[in-house]
Amino acid sequence: MMKIELPNSFEDLTIKDMVTLHTSPSDEVCLMNLCGVHRKDLLKLPKRLLDEAYDHLKTLRSQEAGQHLTRLTLDGKPYGFINDWDSFSFGEYIDMTTYAQDVYTNATKMMALLYRPIVLDQGDTYTIEPYTAKENHHIFEAAPATLFGGAMLFFCNSKRRLLSNLRVSLSQTITQASLGLSGDGIPLSTPSPMKTS
C-alpha cells in the first residue's frame, strides 16, 4: 500500500512547502505537490486516510510560526537581513509593497529583498549587497518556512520607522527642488536662453 508522508509540523516546512500549502487550488492538489504523488495513486487510498491527510494540512496552516535570524547560510553562501533601514530605498519599499499584495506567491521574492549576500563581515556587523531587483529568489525555496514568518514580522514592525525615514527624505528632496538647489545645496544651473541668428 502506498504511503503518504507529510511534514509533521509547520517547523518542518520549507518556504516552497509553505507556498504550496497556501496557494494550491485544492487540498488534493496540495497533497499531490507536497508528497510528490500522482492523482491516480491518491485515488487508490482509503477515504479515511485521505481525510486524515486533509485534516493535517489544516493543522499545518494553523501552526504558522516565525523565527527571525539576522544571518543564514544558503548553498554555502552567507546572507544577512537588511540591517540599515536608513538606506532602504524607495524602490525597495515599492517592490516590497507590490510583493505584499500576494504574500505567498511572492514569498521568495520578498526574502531575496530582505536577505542579501554578505559582502563584508565585521563580526557583529556586516554589509550586504545592494538591491538590484534581479536577485536569485529561488534559492530561498529550501529555507525554513519559519524564517519567512520571522522576516515578515520584523519587517512589519520596522515599517513605521521606515515610512518616517522615507517621508523625511522625500520632504528634503522636494524642499531642495523648490529652492532650486541640487542635492548638495548648490544652485541648479540651467542654460540661459540665447538668441541665435
PDB file of C-alpha atoms in Angstrom:
ATOM      1  CA  MET A   1       0.000   0.000   0.000  1.00  0.00           C
ATOM      2  CA  MET A   2       1.247   3.482  -0.891  1.00  0.00           C
ATOM      3  CA  LYS A   3       2.289   5.749   1.992  1.00  0.00           C
ATOM      4  CA  ILE A   4       1.634   9.471   2.302  1.00  0.00           C
ATOM      5  CA  GLU A   5       4.428  11.309   4.091  1.00  0.00           C
ATOM      6  CA  LEU A   6       3.602  14.806   5.233  1.00  0.00           C
ATOM      7  CA  PRO A   7       5.722  17.202   7.298  1.00  0.00           C
ATOM      8  CA  ASN A   8       4.993  16.632  10.980  1.00  0.00           C
ATOM      9  CA  SER A   9       4.663  20.325  11.911  1.00  0.00           C
ATOM     10  CA  PHE A  10       4.954  23.802  10.405  1.00  0.00           C
ATOM     11  CA  GLU A  11       8.575  23.938  11.624  1.00  0.00           C
ATOM     12  CA  ASP A  12       9.356  21.072   9.202  1.00  0.00           C
ATOM     13  CA  LEU A  13       8.170  23.003   6.131  1.00  0.00           C
ATOM     14  CA  THR A  14      10.388  24.798   3.653  1.00  0.00           C
ATOM     15  CA  ILE A  15       9.259  28.100   2.157  1.00  0.00           C
ATOM     16  CA  LYS A  16       8.394  26.191  -1.041  1.00  0.00           C
ATOM     17  CA  ASP A  17       6.192  23.817   1.014  1.00  0.00           C
ATOM     18  CA  MET A  18       4.528  26.778   2.739  1.00  0.00           C
ATOM     19  CA  VAL A  19       3.769  28.397  -0.625  1.00  0.00           C
ATOM     20  CA  THR A  20       2.281  25.079  -1.853  1.00  0.00           C
ATOM     21  CA  LEU A  21       0.199  24.829   1.319  1.00  0.00           C
ATOM     22  CA  HIS A  22      -1.316  28.289   0.802  1.00  0.00           C
ATOM     23  CA  THR A  23      -1.574  28.606  -2.982  1.00  0.00           C
ATOM     24  CA  SER A  24      -2.794  25.177  -4.121  1.00  0.00           C
ATOM     25  CA  PRO A  25      -6.292  25.351  -5.645  1.00  0.00           C
ATOM     26  CA  SER A  26      -7.445  22.368  -3.555  1.00  0.00           C
ATOM     27  CA  ASP A  27      -6.307  20.086  -0.743  1.00  0.00           C
ATOM     28  CA  GLU A  28      -5.981  17.284  -3.291  1.00  0.00           C
ATOM     29  CA  VAL A  29      -3.520  19.295  -5.416  1.00  0.00           C
ATOM     30  CA  CYS A  30      -1.707  20.421  -2.272  1.00  0.00           C
ATOM     31  CA  LEU A  31      -1.296  16.816  -1.135  1.00  0.00           C
ATOM     32  CA  MET A  32      -0.037  15.708  -4.556  1.00  0.00           C
ATOM     33  CA  ASN A  33       2.554  18.517  -4.637  1.00  0.00           C
ATOM     34  CA  LEU A  34       3.698  18.180  -1.022  1.00  0.00           C
ATOM     35  CA  CYS A  35       4.020  14.396  -1.188  1.00  0.00           C
ATOM     36  CA  GLY A  36       5.088  14.079  -4.814  1.00  0.00           C
ATOM     37  CA  VAL A  37       2.321  11.605  -5.691  1.00  0.00           C
ATOM     38  CA  HIS A  38       0.165  11.265  -8.801  1.00  0.00           C
ATOM     39  CA  ARG A  39      -3.591  11.706  -8.664  1.00  0.00           C
ATOM     40  CA  LYS A  40      -4.246   8.126  -9.837  1.00  0.00           C
ATOM     41  CA  ASP A  41      -2.251   6.845  -6.839  1.00  0.00           C
ATOM     42  CA  LEU A  42      -4.043   9.224  -4.484  1.00  0.00           C
ATOM     43  CA  LEU A  43      -7.431   7.938  -5.646  1.00  0.00           C
ATOM     44  CA  LYS A  44      -6.454   4.377  -4.638  1.00  0.00           C
ATOM     45  CA  LEU A  45      -6.105   5.356  -0.988  1.00  0.00           C
ATOM     46  CA  PRO A  46      -8.881   4.742   1.570  1.00  0.00           C
ATOM     47  CA  LYS A  47     -11.095   7.789   2.148  1.00  0.00           C
ATOM     48  CA  ARG A  48     -10.328   7.676   5.872  1.00  0.00           C
ATOM     49  CA  LEU A  49      -6.606   8.099   5.158  1.00  0.00           C
ATOM     50  CA  LEU A  50      -7.232  10.991   2.774  1.00  0.00           C
ATOM     51  CA  ASP A  51      -9.498  12.707   5.310  1.00  0.00           C
ATOM     52  CA  GLU A  52      -6.729  12.425   7.915  1.00  0.00           C
ATOM     53  CA  ALA A  53      -4.228  13.887   5.449  1.00  0.00           C
ATOM     54  CA  TYR A  54      -6.558  16.811   4.623  1.00  0.00           C
ATOM     55  CA  ASP A  55      -7.072  17.469   8.356  1.00  0.00           C
ATOM     56  CA  HIS A  56      -3.313  17.502   8.803  1.00  0.00           C
ATOM     57  CA  LEU A  57      -2.987  20.140   6.049  1.00  0.00           C
ATOM     58  CA  LYS A  58      -5.428  22.348   8.016  1.00  0.00           C
ATOM     59  CA  THR A  59      -3.349  21.802  11.150  1.00  0.00           C
ATOM     60  CA  LEU A  60      -0.160  22.808   9.320  1.00  0.00           C
ATOM     61  CA  ARG A  61      -1.828  26.015   8.086  1.00  0.00           C
ATOM     62  CA  SER A  62      -2.947  26.904  11.611  1.00  0.00           C
ATOM     63  CA  GLN A  63       0.523  26.357  13.127  1.00  0.00           C
ATOM     64  CA  GLU A  64       2.308  29.167  11.297  1.00  0.00           C
ATOM     65  CA  ALA A  65       5.221  30.453  13.345  1.00  0.00           C
ATOM     66  CA  GLY A  66       8.148  32.749  12.839  1.00  0.00           C
ATOM     67  CA  GLN A  67      11.798  32.839  13.801  1.00  0.00           C
ATOM     68  CA  HIS A  68      13.851  35.906  12.940  1.00  0.00           C
ATOM     69  CA  LEU A  69      17.508  35.329  12.060  1.00  0.00           C
ATOM     70  CA  THR A  70      19.804  38.161  11.088  1.00  0.00           C
ATOM     71  CA  ARG A  71      22.189  35.776   9.293  1.00  0.00           C
ATOM     72  CA  LEU A  72      21.770  32.499   7.472  1.00  0.00           C
ATOM     73  CA  THR A  73      23.671  30.322   5.036  1.00  0.00           C
ATOM     74  CA  LEU A  74      22.144  29.166   1.747  1.00  0.00           C
ATOM     75  CA  ASP A  75      24.092  26.959  -0.654  1.00  0.00           C
ATOM     76  CA  GLY A  76      27.222  27.620   1.410  1.00  0.00           C
ATOM     77  CA  LYS A  77      26.903  31.404   0.985  1.00  0.00           C
ATOM     78  CA  PRO A  78      26.282  33.782   3.932  1.00  0.00           C
ATOM     79  CA  TYR A  79      23.215  36.032   3.750  1.00  0.00           C
ATOM     80  CA  GLY A  80      22.294  38.904   6.018  1.00  0.00           C
ATOM     81  CA  PHE A  81      18.974  40.537   6.822  1.00  0.00           C
ATOM     82  CA  ILE A  82      18.758  44.255   5.983  1.00  0.00           C
ATOM     83  CA  ASN A  83      20.481  45.919   8.920  1.00  0.00           C
ATOM     84  CA  ASP A  84      20.256  49.572   7.927  1.00  0.00           C
ATOM     85  CA  TRP A  85      16.691  50.794   7.442  1.00  0.00           C
ATOM     86  CA  ASP A  86      18.006  54.296   6.741  1.00  0.00           C
ATOM     87  CA  SER A  87      19.486  53.002   3.484  1.00  0.00           C
ATOM     88  CA  PHE A  88      16.285  51.176   2.496  1.00  0.00           C
ATOM     89  CA  SER A  89      15.460  52.817  -0.822  1.00  0.00           C
ATOM     90  CA  PHE A  90      12.093  53.935  -2.106  1.00  0.00           C
ATOM     91  CA  GLY A  91      12.460  51.344  -4.899  1.00  0.00           C
ATOM     92  CA  GLU A  92      12.913  48.573  -2.333  1.00  0.00           C
ATOM     93  CA  TYR A  93       9.855  49.819  -0.446  1.00  0.00           C
ATOM     94  CA  ILE A  94       7.748  49.924  -3.649  1.00  0.00           C
ATOM     95  CA  ASP A  95       8.818  46.372  -4.611  1.00  0.00           C
ATOM     96  CA  MET A  96       8.125  45.080  -1.091  1.00  0.00           C
ATOM     97  CA  THR A  97       4.682  46.706  -1.090  1.00  0.00           C
ATOM     98  CA  THR A  98       3.927  45.208  -4.520  1.00  0.00           C
ATOM     99  CA  TYR A  99       5.055  41.723  -3.439  1.00  0.00           C
ATOM    100  CA  ALA A 100       2.983  42.002  -0.253  1.00  0.00           C
ATOM    101  CA  GLN A 101      -0.203  42.183  -2.338  1.00  0.00           C
ATOM    102  CA  ASP A 102       0.185  38.426  -2.897  1.00  0.00           C
ATOM    103  CA  VAL A 103       2.341  37.352   0.034  1.00  0.00           C
ATOM    104  CA  TYR A 104       2.578  33.608  -0.552  1.00  0.00           C
ATOM    105  CA  THR A 105       3.094  33.773  -4.314  1.00  0.00           C
ATOM    106  CA  ASN A 106       5.889  36.309  -3.805  1.00  0.00           C
ATOM    107  CA  ALA A 107       7.365  34.826  -0.610  1.00  0.00           C
ATOM    108  CA  THR A 108      10.785  34.035  -2.105  1.00  0.00           C
ATOM    109  CA  LYS A 109      10.994  37.447  -3.826  1.00  0.00           C
ATOM    110  CA  MET A 110      10.309  39.142  -0.501  1.00  0.00           C
ATOM    111  CA  MET A 111      13.012  37.048   1.145  1.00  0.00           C
ATOM    112  CA  ALA A 112      15.513  37.931  -1.613  1.00  0.00           C
ATOM    113  CA  LEU A 113      14.776  41.613  -0.989  1.00  0.00           C
ATOM    114  CA  LEU A 114      15.195  41.357   2.789  1.00  0.00           C
ATOM    115  CA  TYR A 115      18.137  38.897   2.858  1.00  0.00           C
ATOM    116  CA  ARG A 116      21.110  39.515   0.588  1.00  0.00           C
ATOM    117  CA  PRO A 117      24.623  38.073   0.294  1.00  0.00           C
ATOM    118  CA  ILE A 118      27.076  39.430   2.865  1.00  0.00           C
ATOM    119  CA  VAL A 119      29.992  41.203   1.167  1.00  0.00           C
ATOM    120  CA  LEU A 120      31.813  42.430   4.282  1.00  0.00           C
ATOM    121  CA  ASP A 121      31.637  40.652   7.636  1.00  0.00           C
ATOM    122  CA  GLN A 122      32.991  42.539  10.643  1.00  0.00           C
ATOM    123  CA  GLY A 123      31.931  40.237  13.481  1.00  0.00           C
ATOM    124  CA  ASP A 124      28.864  41.906  14.999  1.00  0.00           C
ATOM    125  CA  THR A 125      28.142  43.953  11.885  1.00  0.00           C
ATOM    126  CA  TYR A 126      28.050  43.174   8.189  1.00  0.00           C
ATOM    127  CA  THR A 127      27.420  44.802   4.835  1.00  0.00           C
ATOM    128  CA  ILE A 128      25.094  43.228   2.282  1.00  0.00           C
ATOM    129  CA  GLU A 129      24.972  43.527  -1.491  1.00  0.00           C
ATOM    130  CA  PRO A 130      22.860  46.397  -2.842  1.00  0.00           C
ATOM    131  CA  TYR A 131      19.381  45.523  -4.093  1.00  0.00           C
ATOM    132  CA  THR A 132      19.092  45.135  -7.864  1.00  0.00           C
ATOM    133  CA  ALA A 133      15.598  43.546  -8.237  1.00  0.00           C
ATOM    134  CA  LYS A 134      17.375  40.748 -10.138  1.00  0.00           C
ATOM    135  CA  GLU A 135      18.315  38.627  -7.116  1.00  0.00           C
ATOM    136  CA  ASN A 136      18.000  34.841  -7.364  1.00  0.00           C
ATOM    137  CA  HIS A 137      14.887  34.417  -5.239  1.00  0.00           C
ATOM    138  CA  HIS A 138      14.591  30.667  -5.961  1.00  0.00           C
ATOM    139  CA  ILE A 139      17.429  29.959  -3.534  1.00  0.00           C
ATOM    140  CA  PHE A 140      15.003  30.737  -0.698  1.00  0.00           C
ATOM    141  CA  GLU A 141      12.624  27.899  -1.644  1.00  0.00           C
ATOM    142  CA  ALA A 142      14.646  25.475   0.510  1.00  0.00           C
ATOM    143  CA  ALA A 143      14.862  27.845   3.518  1.00  0.00           C
ATOM    144  CA  PRO A 144      12.710  27.051   6.587  1.00  0.00           C
ATOM    145  CA  ALA A 145       9.154  28.404   6.452  1.00  0.00           C
ATOM    146  CA  THR A 146       9.578  29.791   9.972  1.00  0.00           C
ATOM    147  CA  LEU A 147      12.240  32.117   8.588  1.00  0.00           C
ATOM    148  CA  PHE A 148       9.652  33.741   6.328  1.00  0.00           C
ATOM    149  CA  GLY A 149       7.261  34.350   9.233  1.00  0.00           C
ATOM    150  CA  GLY A 150      10.037  35.901  11.318  1.00  0.00           C
ATOM    151  CA  ALA A 151      11.222  38.147   8.481  1.00  0.00           C
ATOM    152  CA  MET A 152       7.683  39.384   7.782  1.00  0.00           C
ATOM    153  CA  LEU A 153       7.025  40.129  11.450  1.00  0.00           C
ATOM    154  CA  PHE A 154      10.310  42.018  11.775  1.00  0.00           C
ATOM    155  CA  PHE A 155       9.667  43.961   8.549  1.00  0.00           C
ATOM    156  CA  CYS A 156       6.134  44.931   9.616  1.00  0.00           C
ATOM    157  CA  ASN A 157       7.407  46.128  12.995  1.00  0.00           C
ATOM    158  CA  SER A 158      10.126  48.180  11.254  1.00  0.00           C
ATOM    159  CA  LYS A 159       7.773  49.555   8.602  1.00  0.00           C
ATOM    160  CA  ARG A 160       6.652  52.566  10.693  1.00  0.00           C
ATOM    161  CA  ARG A 161      10.226  53.771  11.184  1.00  0.00           C
ATOM    162  CA  LEU A 162      10.989  53.115   7.535  1.00  0.00           C
ATOM    163  CA  LEU A 163       7.996  55.169   6.356  1.00  0.00           C
ATOM    164  CA  SER A 164       9.025  58.022   8.624  1.00  0.00           C
ATOM    165  CA  ASN A 165      12.559  57.986   7.172  1.00  0.00           C
ATOM    166  CA  LEU A 166      11.220  57.905   3.600  1.00  0.00           C
ATOM    167  CA  ARG A 167       8.877  60.841   4.309  1.00  0.00           C
ATOM    168  CA  VAL A 168      11.733  62.936   5.737  1.00  0.00           C
ATOM    169  CA  SER A 169      13.965  62.067   2.756  1.00  0.00           C
ATOM    170  CA  LEU A 170      11.239  62.888   0.207  1.00  0.00           C
ATOM    171  CA  SER A 171      10.374  66.092   2.057  1.00  0.00           C
ATOM    172  CA  GLN A 172      14.027  67.208   1.945  1.00  0.00           C
ATOM    173  CA  THR A 173      14.252  66.408  -1.771  1.00  0.00           C
ATOM    174  CA  ILE A 174      11.069  68.382  -2.521  1.00  0.00           C
ATOM    175  CA  THR A 175      12.271  71.328  -0.419  1.00  0.00           C
ATOM    176  CA  GLN A 176      15.631  71.385  -2.211  1.00  0.00           C
ATOM    177  CA  ALA A 177      13.917  71.207  -5.596  1.00  0.00           C
ATOM    178  CA  SER A 178      11.543  74.062  -4.723  1.00  0.00           C
ATOM    179  CA  LEU A 179      14.502  76.213  -3.598  1.00  0.00           C
ATOM    180  CA  GLY A 180      16.274  75.491  -6.873  1.00  0.00           C
ATOM    181  CA  LEU A 181      19.098  73.623  -5.140  1.00  0.00           C
ATOM    182  CA  SER A 182      20.754  70.391  -6.161  1.00  0.00           C
ATOM    183  CA  GLY A 183      21.329  67.676  -3.578  1.00  0.00           C
ATOM    184  CA  ASP A 184      24.465  69.454  -2.273  1.00  0.00           C
ATOM    185  CA  GLY A 185      22.877  72.889  -1.764  1.00  0.00           C
ATOM    186  CA  ILE A 186      24.340  74.237  -4.998  1.00  0.00           C
ATOM    187  CA  PRO A 187      22.032  76.301  -7.211  1.00  0.00           C
ATOM    188  CA  LEU A 188      20.919  74.342 -10.245  1.00  0.00           C
ATOM    189  CA  SER A 189      22.485  75.557 -13.460  1.00  0.00           C
ATOM    190  CA  THR A 190      20.155  76.000 -16.381  1.00  0.00           C
ATOM    191  CA  PRO A 191      21.288  77.384 -19.706  1.00  0.00           C
ATOM    192  CA  SER A 192      20.158  80.969 -20.241  1.00  0.00           C
ATOM    193  CA  PRO A 193      18.028  81.487 -23.331  1.00  0.00           C
ATOM    194  CA  MET A 194      20.100  82.794 -26.203  1.00  0.00           C
ATOM    195  CA  LYS A 195      19.033  84.393 -29.432  1.00  0.00           C
ATOM    196  CA  THR A 196      20.603  82.792 -32.431  1.00  0.00           C
ATOM    197  CA  SER A 197      20.502  84.152 -35.905  1.00  0.00           C
TER     198      SER A 197
END
